[in-house]
Each structure stands twice: as C-alpha cells, then as structure tokens.
C-alpha cells in the first residue's frame, strides 16, 4: 500500500465536491455573493497550510467513513447547510466520479494530471481572492515536489491503493449512465479505442531482431481495439495544457445529478456485514481525524450572515424520500467506537473538539470520548 | 485452486486491504508448499493449507517512512523457494524434504527497486545455465543460475517502465511491461529477440504453457492475447506469432 495516496485522494474528491456544489448553488438560484462566499470559505479551509501539512504526511488511507467525516466538516465550513440525505448523495457522486477518473487514467502517472485539472478549476472559482490563489499554488508546488519525480512503479502502487479504496462501489450516476460510460449494473465501461497512453505504442506489431540488434522480421496482427497514437503529453507545469479531460468539470452543462442507490448489486449486501466487534483501527482513525480537523481553521460566520440549506435533490420531498429509502449497506454510519470503554482519554482530542463551532448549546457529558461520538452522530 | 483477495485476513471489521498479497504453489522435488506473501511477511503452508510450516517476518529496518514494505514474487527452483521483496532483495529459502526446518539461505542483491515477479524453469540440460529470472519496478530483469549459491548471469535494463510479470521458456525470458509491450530475450546473453506491441495499457500478467510453447498476456486494456513461441531452427532465436 502506498503511503503517499491521501493527498491525491483528498484533493480530487474535494475538487469533485466543489464542482457539484457549484452546480447545485446555481441550480437552486442562490445569490451570487452567497454562492461565492461558500466556495471561497470551503476552498480556503481545504488549502489551509496547517491542514495541507497534515495531509501530506506519509500515512495509510483510512476508511471511507473516516474520510467522509472530513468532507462533512468541510462542506459545513461556511454558511451553507446540508441534510444527511444530500450529504450522502454528494459523497456518492464525489467518490464515483473520482473512481471513474482513476480507472480511466491512461498511465498511472496521469492521476497527477487529473489532480492538476481539479486545481486549475479551483483557481477559476476563486479568481477574486489572491490570498487563496496563493494557497492553491503552494499546494501545486508541494504536489510537484512530492510526485513530480516518482517512478512509474510508485504510481502503479498509488493507483492500486486508490482502486482498492473504491472497491465494490457501484453506485449508478445518471450523468455516467446517460453518457454510456457506466452500465446499468454500476460498472464502468473501459473504452478500447482512442489514443494510447503517452509512451505506449499502438498495439498490432511484432518485431524480431538478430543478435546484432537489427530488425529481421515484422509481423502485424489485429489487436481488437481501435487505438491511435497519443497526440502529445499533458503538461505537469503550474500552467499548461493537461490534454487529459478527466478531472475537468463535467457538470458545467446544467445537467441534473441523480444517483440510483436502490437495486444495488446483491454482492454488496452480502459483503458488508456489520460486526459488533470493536474496530481495532477505530483509534487510529480517530487520531487521524483529530489531526486533520485540528488543522482545519473553520471561520466563524462574520456579521449577521444568515445561513441557507442546499439541497442536492430537485425537491425537498425527493430529499426526504431518498433519506428513507437509502439501502442499509450504503449508509455512511458513524465509526462505531466503544468510547466509554476506551481507556486512554485523549486530552489533545478533547481540546480540538472544544474549538469546533457548535450551533446548538454544548452537551454536558461525562466523558470526553462521548463528546466526539455525539458530534459524529450529529453529522 | 486457491484464490486470494485484497481483503487480507478475514477478521470482521478489519479491512486490511493487503497489497502485494500473492499466492503460489511451490512444487519441490519431495513436497508441495503453499506460499503467501503480504506486507507483513511470508507464510508457507502444507499443500492442503492445514498447517503453517514457516513464517518469515519482513525486515523493514532501512525502509524510509514513505516506503511500502511487502513481499512480492514467488517461485521455486529445485529445493529452493525464492521470494522477492520491496527493497529489491530476493530471499532464498532452503526447503527440506519434509518438516518445518526451513532456512533462509541467501539474500540476492541485484535489484534496486521493488521486485515484481520471479520465474523459474527446470535446467534445460548441462550447458543451460540460466534457470531463474527476477523482475522489478524499474523494468530491470536479472537472470540467475540456481544452486547452493545463486549466481547472477545477466542483467537486462528496463528504462523505467515497470515489468509486472515475467516467464522463462527454454532459455528465453518473456517479460510484460507497464507500457503494454511483451519482449522476449535470450536468457544467457540478454539479447532482445522479439518485441511485441501487445497491449494499449499495462500488462497485468503473463502465463505460460511450456510444453506447447504458448504464452498468454493479460492487460488493463481488457484484452487477453495468446502467442505461439518457437525456436527458429536456423538462428536458434525465439520467435513469436499471434494466436488469439
């Protein structure tokens, strides 16, 4: 497992989240200044230096549930609120989109170009804020520093680590179904035509050489696909033509985004058995979350800026319906920790929890562990 | 038949998606062992999986914090079992005819990056010396002669493109690369004889039917190809022809 995967996972999922939020803000006719504020706040929290420092530390990937808690917090970094059903749908769309992008990357290294596509678009969202622009460019530089020189074998490991993270996720996304890049069983269609990856030859040729290295025979064969040569390599510079379209905003046309969570494949149901045994990784995940969220500087809303609720569905009724009919195996339940039996009270964690913005009055509870559990219950 | 999944050991709620988990039946002169590799170490079981006869924990001593630690690539040669590691070292285990008295007899140095795959074939007569080939993430191939001490015969450079899978057939090395190429080399000299632009994506695996000289390549482009290998009677070189 590669320990360099988290920054790529986080930034790309974050990028997809911003595409979706931007589209929904426009679809719901949220006033321009409010919409810009929301995006600015989220982006500025995402690219906060302390947060990025934590992110770039070599570490294993944690569970989808743990990561979702971070995005939950991120989505609520501003005056916008999301109901559970909308948050679920948002996360579904984000993860399926990035899964698609990773799967279809021609070369394992191209996941970096996908990340750059997301960052390029993010810079477009914050054109009027030079301070945040600078933060994004800093992250760009960090990405280049960490990944720029990695050999192909390392990228292959990163690719495999990412694909394992997305294993068994087959949520159908209407935009993918319409474009026929996803089948009705939720599996993605792998194209067998188009340009080959940069550095790969178009299949179909066998060449034979003698001892001196001279070509002595050539045989052509039918490959089965319809491939052509790659026109050029995408740019890994701060500015440049990425060539690759994966990671660019597919929601920029005003297309409704629906997911179909009913009728998920049977194998999914049989796989996720909820065990009552405590998760040995729970403590690690809690610590990871604490560190990551500790680096998040959530701004308190300045002035009498009223919040608003964003709906990922077209009507409130639809949102309610989605919440009721979400299949059990796809619910992003809180991390199940026997906090009251947890012997080690984490002082630092408690302090960080105290810094979190709380809209309701703070709960009085006996143990610090209970606080975190309760907070997660609320998300 | 044994199938390994990426879920790691089946403990409820612990999703140890263990990368590099490989499984291989090692057919030795007097016994068959089932060998498993993971990011923790190497396990060897009796062929029915009933008893674990040996456990080797991987030494992650000089690994930097950004390094993934794992064992990958398993093959048997005579009474030896060879396993590749993340550092490029190839561990050689001496296996007795029966019992758990397995000993790590050698650590082969030849690779600078993680080993991807190992292939062996029975010695092809007295003067055929090369009977094992190891491959790594940089595409480098090392050709060895097995014995009480393994000897490095040739090195075939890779130019940065990983070689995920390698096979050995009648003194010819067949290698599948991350850029979709399949290449055949003369094992003893390292000379390139055949270059096939076989796939549009990275090759996942090669498999060989040695008696009939058929090579199978499977890649991420969703295609599987079968190639007929043969030795040219005039030049003695290996040739390949497409079958499927």
Coordinates of N, CA, C and O in Angstrom, one line a residue, chain A residues 187-304:
Chain A
X187 N -21.1 -0.8 -13.2 CA -19.7 -1.0 -13.6 C -19.4 0.0 -14.7 O -20.2 0.3 -15.5
X188 N -18.1 0.5 -14.7 CA -17.7 1.5 -15.7 C -17.3 0.8 -17.0 O -16.8 -0.4 -17.0
X189 N -17.5 1.5 -18.1 CA -17.1 0.9 -19.4 C -15.7 1.4 -19.7 O -15.4 2.6 -19.6
X190 N -14.9 0.4 -19.9 CA -13.5 0.7 -20.3 C -13.4 0.8 -21.8 O -13.6 -0.2 -22.5
X191 N -13.0 2.0 -22.3 CA -13.0 2.1 -23.8 C -11.8 1.4 -24.4 O -10.8 1.3 -23.8
X192 N -12.1 0.8 -25.6 CA -11.0 0.1 -26.3 C -10.6 0.8 -27.6 O -10.2 0.2 -28.5
X193 N -10.8 2.1 -27.5 CA -10.4 2.9 -28.7 C -9.9 4.3 -28.2 O -9.9 4.5 -27.0
X194 N -9.4 5.0 -29.1 CA -8.8 6.3 -28.7 C -7.3 6.3 -28.7 O -6.7 5.4 -29.1
X195 N -6.7 7.4 -28.2 CA -5.3 7.5 -28.2 C -4.7 6.5 -27.1 O -5.3 6.4 -26.0
X196 N -3.6 6.0 -27.4 CA -2.9 5.1 -26.4 C -2.2 6.1 -25.4 O -2.0 7.3 -25.7
X197 N -1.8 5.6 -24.2 CA -1.1 6.5 -23.3 C 0.2 7.0 -23.9 O 0.8 6.3 -24.8
X198 N 0.6 8.1 -23.4 CA 1.9 8.7 -23.9 C 3.0 7.7 -23.5 O 3.1 7.3 -22.4
X199 N 3.8 7.3 -24.4 CA 4.9 6.3 -24.2 C 4.5 4.9 -24.5 O 5.4 4.0 -24.5
X200 N 3.3 4.7 -24.9 CA 2.9 3.3 -25.3 C 2.7 3.3 -26.8 O 2.3 4.3 -27.4
X201 N 3.1 2.2 -27.4 CA 2.9 2.1 -28.9 C 1.5 1.5 -29.2 O 1.0 0.7 -28.4
X202 N 1.0 1.9 -30.4 CA -0.3 1.3 -30.8 C -0.1 -0.2 -31.0 O 0.8 -0.6 -31.7
X203 N -0.9 -1.0 -30.3 CA -0.7 -2.5 -30.4 C -1.0 -3.0 -31.8 O -1.8 -2.4 -32.6
X204 N -0.3 -4.0 -32.2 CA -0.5 -4.6 -33.5 C 0.8 -5.0 -34.2 O 0.7 -5.5 -35.4
X205 N 1.9 -4.9 -33.6 CA 3.2 -5.2 -34.3 C 4.1 -6.1 -33.6 O 4.3 -5.9 -32.4
X206 N 4.6 -7.1 -34.2 CA 5.6 -8.0 -33.7 C 6.9 -7.7 -34.5 O 6.9 -7.8 -35.7
X207 N 8.0 -7.4 -33.7 CA 9.3 -7.2 -34.4 C 10.3 -8.2 -33.9 O 10.4 -8.4 -32.7
X208 N 11.0 -8.8 -34.8 CA 12.1 -9.8 -34.4 C 13.4 -9.3 -34.8 O 13.6 -8.7 -35.9
X209 N 14.4 -9.5 -34.0 CA 15.8 -9.0 -34.1 C 16.8 -10.1 -34.2 O 16.6 -11.2 -33.6
X210 N 17.9 -9.8 -34.8 CA 19.1 -10.7 -34.7 C 20.0 -10.3 -33.6 O 19.7 -9.4 -32.9
X211 N 21.1 -11.1 -33.5 CA 22.0 -10.9 -32.3 C 22.6 -9.5 -32.3 O 23.1 -9.0 -31.3
X212 N 22.7 -8.9 -33.5 CA 23.3 -7.5 -33.6 C 22.3 -6.4 -33.4 O 22.6 -5.3 -33.5
X213 N 21.0 -6.8 -33.1 CA 20.0 -5.8 -32.8 C 19.4 -5.3 -34.1 O 18.6 -4.3 -34.0
X214 N 19.6 -5.9 -35.2 CA 19.0 -5.5 -36.5 C 17.6 -6.2 -36.6 O 17.5 -7.4 -36.4
X215 N 16.6 -5.4 -37.0 CA 15.3 -6.0 -37.2 C 15.3 -6.9 -38.4 O 15.7 -6.5 -39.5
X216 N 14.9 -8.1 -38.2 CA 14.9 -9.1 -39.4 C 13.5 -9.5 -39.8 O 13.4 -10.0 -40.9
X217 N 12.5 -9.3 -39.0 CA 11.2 -9.7 -39.4 C 10.1 -8.8 -38.8 O 10.3 -8.4 -37.6
X218 N 9.0 -8.6 -39.5 CA 8.0 -7.8 -38.9 C 6.6 -8.4 -39.2 O 6.4 -8.9 -40.3
X219 N 5.8 -8.6 -38.2 CA 4.5 -9.2 -38.4 C 3.4 -8.3 -37.8 O 3.6 -7.9 -36.6
X220 N 2.4 -8.1 -38.6 CA 1.3 -7.3 -38.0 C 0.2 -8.2 -37.6 O 0.0 -9.3 -38.1
X221 N -0.6 -7.8 -36.6 CA -1.7 -8.6 -36.1 C -2.9 -7.7 -35.7 O -2.6 -6.5 -35.4
X222 N -4.1 -8.3 -35.7 CA -5.2 -7.5 -35.4 C -5.4 -7.5 -33.9 O -5.4 -8.5 -33.2
X223 N -5.4 -6.3 -33.3 CA -5.4 -6.2 -31.8 C -6.8 -6.4 -31.2 O -6.9 -7.0 -30.2
X224 N -7.8 -5.9 -31.9 CA -9.1 -6.0 -31.3 C -9.7 -4.6 -30.9 O -10.9 -4.4 -30.9
X225 N -8.8 -3.7 -30.6 CA -9.3 -2.3 -30.2 C -9.1 -1.4 -31.4 O -8.6 -1.9 -32.5
X226 N -9.4 -0.2 -31.3 CA -9.2 0.8 -32.3 C -8.4 2.0 -31.8 O -8.9 3.0 -31.5
X227 N -7.1 1.7 -31.6 CA -6.3 2.8 -31.0 C -5.5 3.6 -32.0 O -5.2 3.1 -33.1
X228 N -5.2 4.8 -31.5 CA -4.3 5.7 -32.4 C -3.2 6.2 -31.5 O -3.3 6.1 -30.3
X229 N -2.2 6.8 -32.1 CA -1.1 7.4 -31.4 C -1.5 8.5 -30.5 O -2.4 9.3 -30.8
X230 N -0.9 8.7 -29.4 CA -1.2 9.8 -28.5 C -0.6 11.1 -29.2 O 0.5 11.1 -29.6
X231 N -1.5 12.2 -29.2 CA -1.1 13.4 -29.9 C 0.1 14.1 -29.1 O 1.1 14.5 -29.8
X232 N -0.1 14.3 -27.8 CA 1.0 14.9 -27.1 C 0.9 14.6 -25.6 O -0.2 14.1 -25.2
X233 N 1.9 14.9 -24.8 CA 1.8 14.6 -23.4 C 1.2 15.8 -22.7 O 1.5 17.0 -23.0
X234 N 0.4 15.6 -21.6 CA -0.1 16.6 -20.8 C 1.0 17.3 -20.1 O 2.0 16.7 -19.7
X235 N 0.7 18.6 -19.7 CA 1.8 19.4 -19.0 C 1.6 19.2 -17.5 O 0.6 19.2 -17.0
X236 N 2.8 19.0 -16.9 CA 2.8 18.9 -15.4 C 3.3 20.2 -14.7 O 3.6 20.3 -13.6
X237 N 3.4 21.3 -15.6 CA 3.8 22.6 -15.0 C 2.7 23.3 -14.3 O 1.5 22.8 -14.4
X238 N 3.0 24.4 -13.7 CA 1.9 25.1 -12.9 C 0.8 25.6 -13.9 O -0.4 25.5 -13.6
X239 N 1.2 26.0 -15.1 CA 0.2 26.3 -16.1 C 0.5 25.5 -17.3 O 1.7 25.3 -17.7
X240 N -0.5 25.0 -18.0 CA -0.2 24.2 -19.2 C -1.4 23.5 -19.6 O -2.4 23.3 -18.9
X241 N -1.4 23.0 -20.8 CA -2.5 22.1 -21.4 C -2.3 20.7 -20.9 O -1.3 20.0 -21.1
X242 N -3.3 20.3 -20.0 CA -3.2 19.0 -19.4 C -3.5 17.9 -20.4 O -3.2 16.7 -20.2
X243 N -4.1 18.2 -21.6 CA -4.6 17.3 -22.6 C -5.7 16.3 -22.1 O -6.7 16.2 -22.8
X244 N -5.5 15.7 -21.0 CA -6.4 14.8 -20.4 C -7.7 15.5 -20.0 O -7.6 16.6 -19.3
X245 N -8.8 15.0 -20.3 CA -10.1 15.7 -19.9 C -10.6 15.2 -18.5 O -11.5 15.8 -18.0
X246 N -10.1 14.1 -18.1 CA -10.5 13.5 -16.8 C -10.1 14.5 -15.7 O -9.0 15.0 -15.6
X247 N -11.1 14.8 -14.8 CA -10.9 15.7 -13.7 C -11.4 17.1 -14.0 O -11.4 18.0 -13.2
X248 N -11.8 17.4 -15.3 CA -12.4 18.7 -15.6 C -13.9 18.6 -15.2 O -14.4 17.5 -15.0
X249 N -14.5 19.8 -15.2 CA -15.9 19.9 -14.7 C -16.9 19.3 -15.6 O -17.2 19.9 -16.7
X250 N -17.5 18.1 -15.3 CA -18.5 17.6 -16.2 C -19.9 18.1 -15.9 O -20.8 17.8 -16.6
X251 N -20.0 18.9 -14.9 CA -21.3 19.5 -14.5 C -21.5 20.9 -15.1 O -22.5 21.5 -14.8
X252 N -20.6 21.4 -15.9 CA -20.7 22.7 -16.3 C -21.9 22.9 -17.2 O -22.5 24.0 -17.3
X253 N -22.3 21.9 -17.9 CA -23.6 22.0 -18.5 C -24.7 21.7 -17.5 O -24.5 20.8 -16.6
X254 N -25.8 22.3 -17.6 CA -26.8 22.3 -16.5 C -27.5 20.9 -16.5 O -28.6 20.8 -16.9
X255 N -26.8 19.9 -16.0 CA -27.4 18.6 -16.1 C -27.8 18.1 -14.7 O -26.9 18.2 -13.8
X256 N -28.9 17.6 -14.5 CA -29.3 17.2 -13.1 C -28.4 16.0 -12.7 O -28.1 15.1 -13.5
X257 N -28.1 15.9 -11.4 CA -27.3 14.8 -11.0 C -28.0 13.9 -10.1 O -28.4 14.3 -9.0
X258 N -28.4 12.8 -10.6 CA -29.1 11.8 -9.8 C -28.2 10.6 -9.5 O -27.4 10.2 -10.4
X259 N -28.4 10.0 -8.4 CA -27.8 8.7 -8.2 C -28.9 7.7 -7.9 O -29.9 8.1 -7.4
X260 N -28.6 6.5 -8.3 CA -29.6 5.4 -8.0 C -29.0 4.5 -7.0 O -28.1 3.7 -7.3
X261 N -29.5 4.6 -5.8 CA -28.9 3.7 -4.8 C -29.8 2.5 -4.5 O -29.3 1.5 -3.9
X262 N -31.0 2.5 -5.0 CA -31.8 1.2 -4.9 C -31.3 0.2 -5.9 O -30.8 0.6 -6.9
X263 N -31.6 -1.0 -5.6 CA -31.2 -2.1 -6.6 C -29.7 -2.2 -6.7 O -29.2 -2.6 -7.7
X264 N -29.0 -1.8 -5.7 CA -27.6 -2.0 -5.7 C -27.3 -3.5 -5.7 O -28.1 -4.3 -5.3
X265 N -26.2 -3.9 -6.3 CA -25.9 -5.3 -6.5 C -26.0 -6.2 -5.2 O -25.6 -5.7 -4.2
X266 N -26.4 -7.4 -5.4 CA -26.5 -8.3 -4.2 C -25.2 -8.5 -3.5 O -25.1 -8.7 -2.3
X267 N -24.1 -8.6 -4.3 CA -22.9 -8.9 -3.7 C -22.5 -7.9 -2.7 O -21.9 -8.1 -1.7
X268 N -22.9 -6.6 -2.9 CA -22.6 -5.6 -1.9 C -23.3 -5.9 -0.6 O -22.7 -5.7 0.5
X269 N -24.6 -6.3 -0.7 CA -25.3 -6.6 0.6 C -24.6 -7.7 1.4 O -24.5 -7.7 2.6
X270 N -24.1 -8.7 0.6 CA -23.6 -9.9 1.4 C -22.2 -9.5 1.9 O -21.8 -10.1 2.9
X271 N -21.5 -8.6 1.4 CA -20.2 -8.3 1.8 C -20.1 -7.5 3.1 O -19.4 -7.8 4.0
X272 N -20.9 -6.5 3.2 CA -20.8 -5.6 4.4 C -21.6 -6.1 5.5 O -22.7 -5.7 5.7
X273 N -21.0 -7.0 6.3 CA -21.7 -7.5 7.5 C -21.3 -6.6 8.6 O -20.1 -6.4 8.9
X274 N -22.3 -6.0 9.3 CA -21.9 -5.2 10.5 C -21.5 -6.1 11.6 O -22.3 -6.9 12.1
X275 N -20.3 -6.0 12.1 CA -19.9 -6.8 13.2 C -19.9 -5.9 14.5 O -19.7 -4.8 14.4
X276 N -20.3 -6.6 15.6 CA -20.3 -5.8 16.8 C -19.0 -5.8 17.5 O -18.8 -5.1 18.5
X277 N -18.0 -6.5 16.9 CA -16.7 -6.5 17.5 C -16.1 -5.1 17.3 O -16.3 -4.5 16.2
X278 N -15.4 -4.6 18.2 CA -14.8 -3.2 18.1 C -13.8 -3.2 17.0 O -13.1 -4.1 16.8
X279 N -13.8 -2.1 16.3 CA -12.8 -2.0 15.2 C -11.5 -1.6 15.7 O -11.3 -0.5 16.3
X280 N -10.5 -2.5 15.5 CA -9.1 -2.1 16.1 C -8.5 -0.9 15.4 O -7.7 -0.3 16.0
X281 N -9.0 -0.5 14.2 CA -8.5 0.6 13.6 C -9.2 1.9 14.0 O -8.8 3.0 13.6
X282 N -10.2 1.7 14.9 CA -11.0 2.9 15.2 C -10.2 4.0 15.9 O -10.3 5.2 15.6
X283 N -9.3 3.6 16.8 CA -8.5 4.6 17.5 C -7.6 5.3 16.5 O -7.4 6.5 16.6
X284 N -7.0 4.6 15.5 CA -6.1 5.2 14.5 C -6.9 6.2 13.7 O -6.5 7.3 13.4
X285 N -8.2 5.8 13.3 CA -9.0 6.7 12.5 C -9.4 7.9 13.3 O -9.3 9.0 12.8
X286 N -9.7 7.8 14.6 CA -10.0 8.9 15.4 C -8.8 9.9 15.5 O -9.0 11.1 15.4
X287 N -7.6 9.3 15.7 CA -6.5 10.2 15.8 C -6.2 10.9 14.5 O -5.9 12.1 14.5
X288 N -6.4 10.2 13.4 CA -6.2 10.7 12.1 C -7.2 11.9 11.9 O -6.8 13.0 11.4
X289 N -8.4 11.7 12.2 CA -9.4 12.7 12.1 C -9.1 13.9 13.0 O -9.2 15.1 12.5
X290 N -8.7 13.6 14.2 CA -8.4 14.7 15.1 C -7.2 15.6 14.5 O -7.3 16.8 14.5
X291 N -6.2 14.9 14.0 CA -5.1 15.7 13.4 C -5.5 16.5 12.3 O -5.2 17.7 12.1
X292 N -6.3 15.9 11.4 CA -6.7 16.5 10.2 C -7.6 17.7 10.5 O -7.4 18.8 10.0
X293 N -8.6 17.4 11.3 CA -9.5 18.5 11.6 C -8.9 19.6 12.5 O -9.3 20.7 12.5
X294 N -7.9 19.2 13.3 CA -7.2 20.1 14.1 C -6.5 21.2 13.2 O -6.4 22.3 13.6
X295 N -6.2 20.7 12.0 CA -5.5 21.6 11.1 C -6.5 22.5 10.3 O -6.1 23.5 9.7
X296 N -7.8 22.1 10.4 CA -8.8 22.9 9.7 C -9.1 24.1 10.5 O -9.6 24.0 11.6
X297 N -9.0 25.3 10.0 CA -9.4 26.5 10.7 C -10.7 26.9 10.2 O -10.9 27.5 9.1
X298 N -11.8 26.5 10.9 CA -13.1 26.9 10.5 C -13.5 28.3 10.9 O -13.4 28.6 12.1
X299 N -13.8 29.1 9.9 CA -14.1 30.5 10.2 C -15.5 30.6 10.8 O -16.4 30.0 10.3
X300 N -15.6 31.4 11.9 CA -17.0 31.6 12.4 C -17.6 32.7 11.4 O -16.9 33.6 11.0
X301 N -18.9 32.5 11.2 CA -19.5 33.5 10.2 C -19.5 34.9 10.8 O -19.8 35.1 11.9
X302 N -18.9 35.8 10.0 CA -18.8 37.2 10.4 C -20.1 37.9 10.1 O -20.6 37.9 9.0
X303 N -20.5 38.7 11.1 CA -21.7 39.5 10.9 C -23.0 38.7 10.8 O -23.0 37.5 11.0
X304 N -24.1 39.3 10.5 CA -25.4 38.7 10.5 C -25.7 37.9 9.2 O -26.7 38.1 8.7

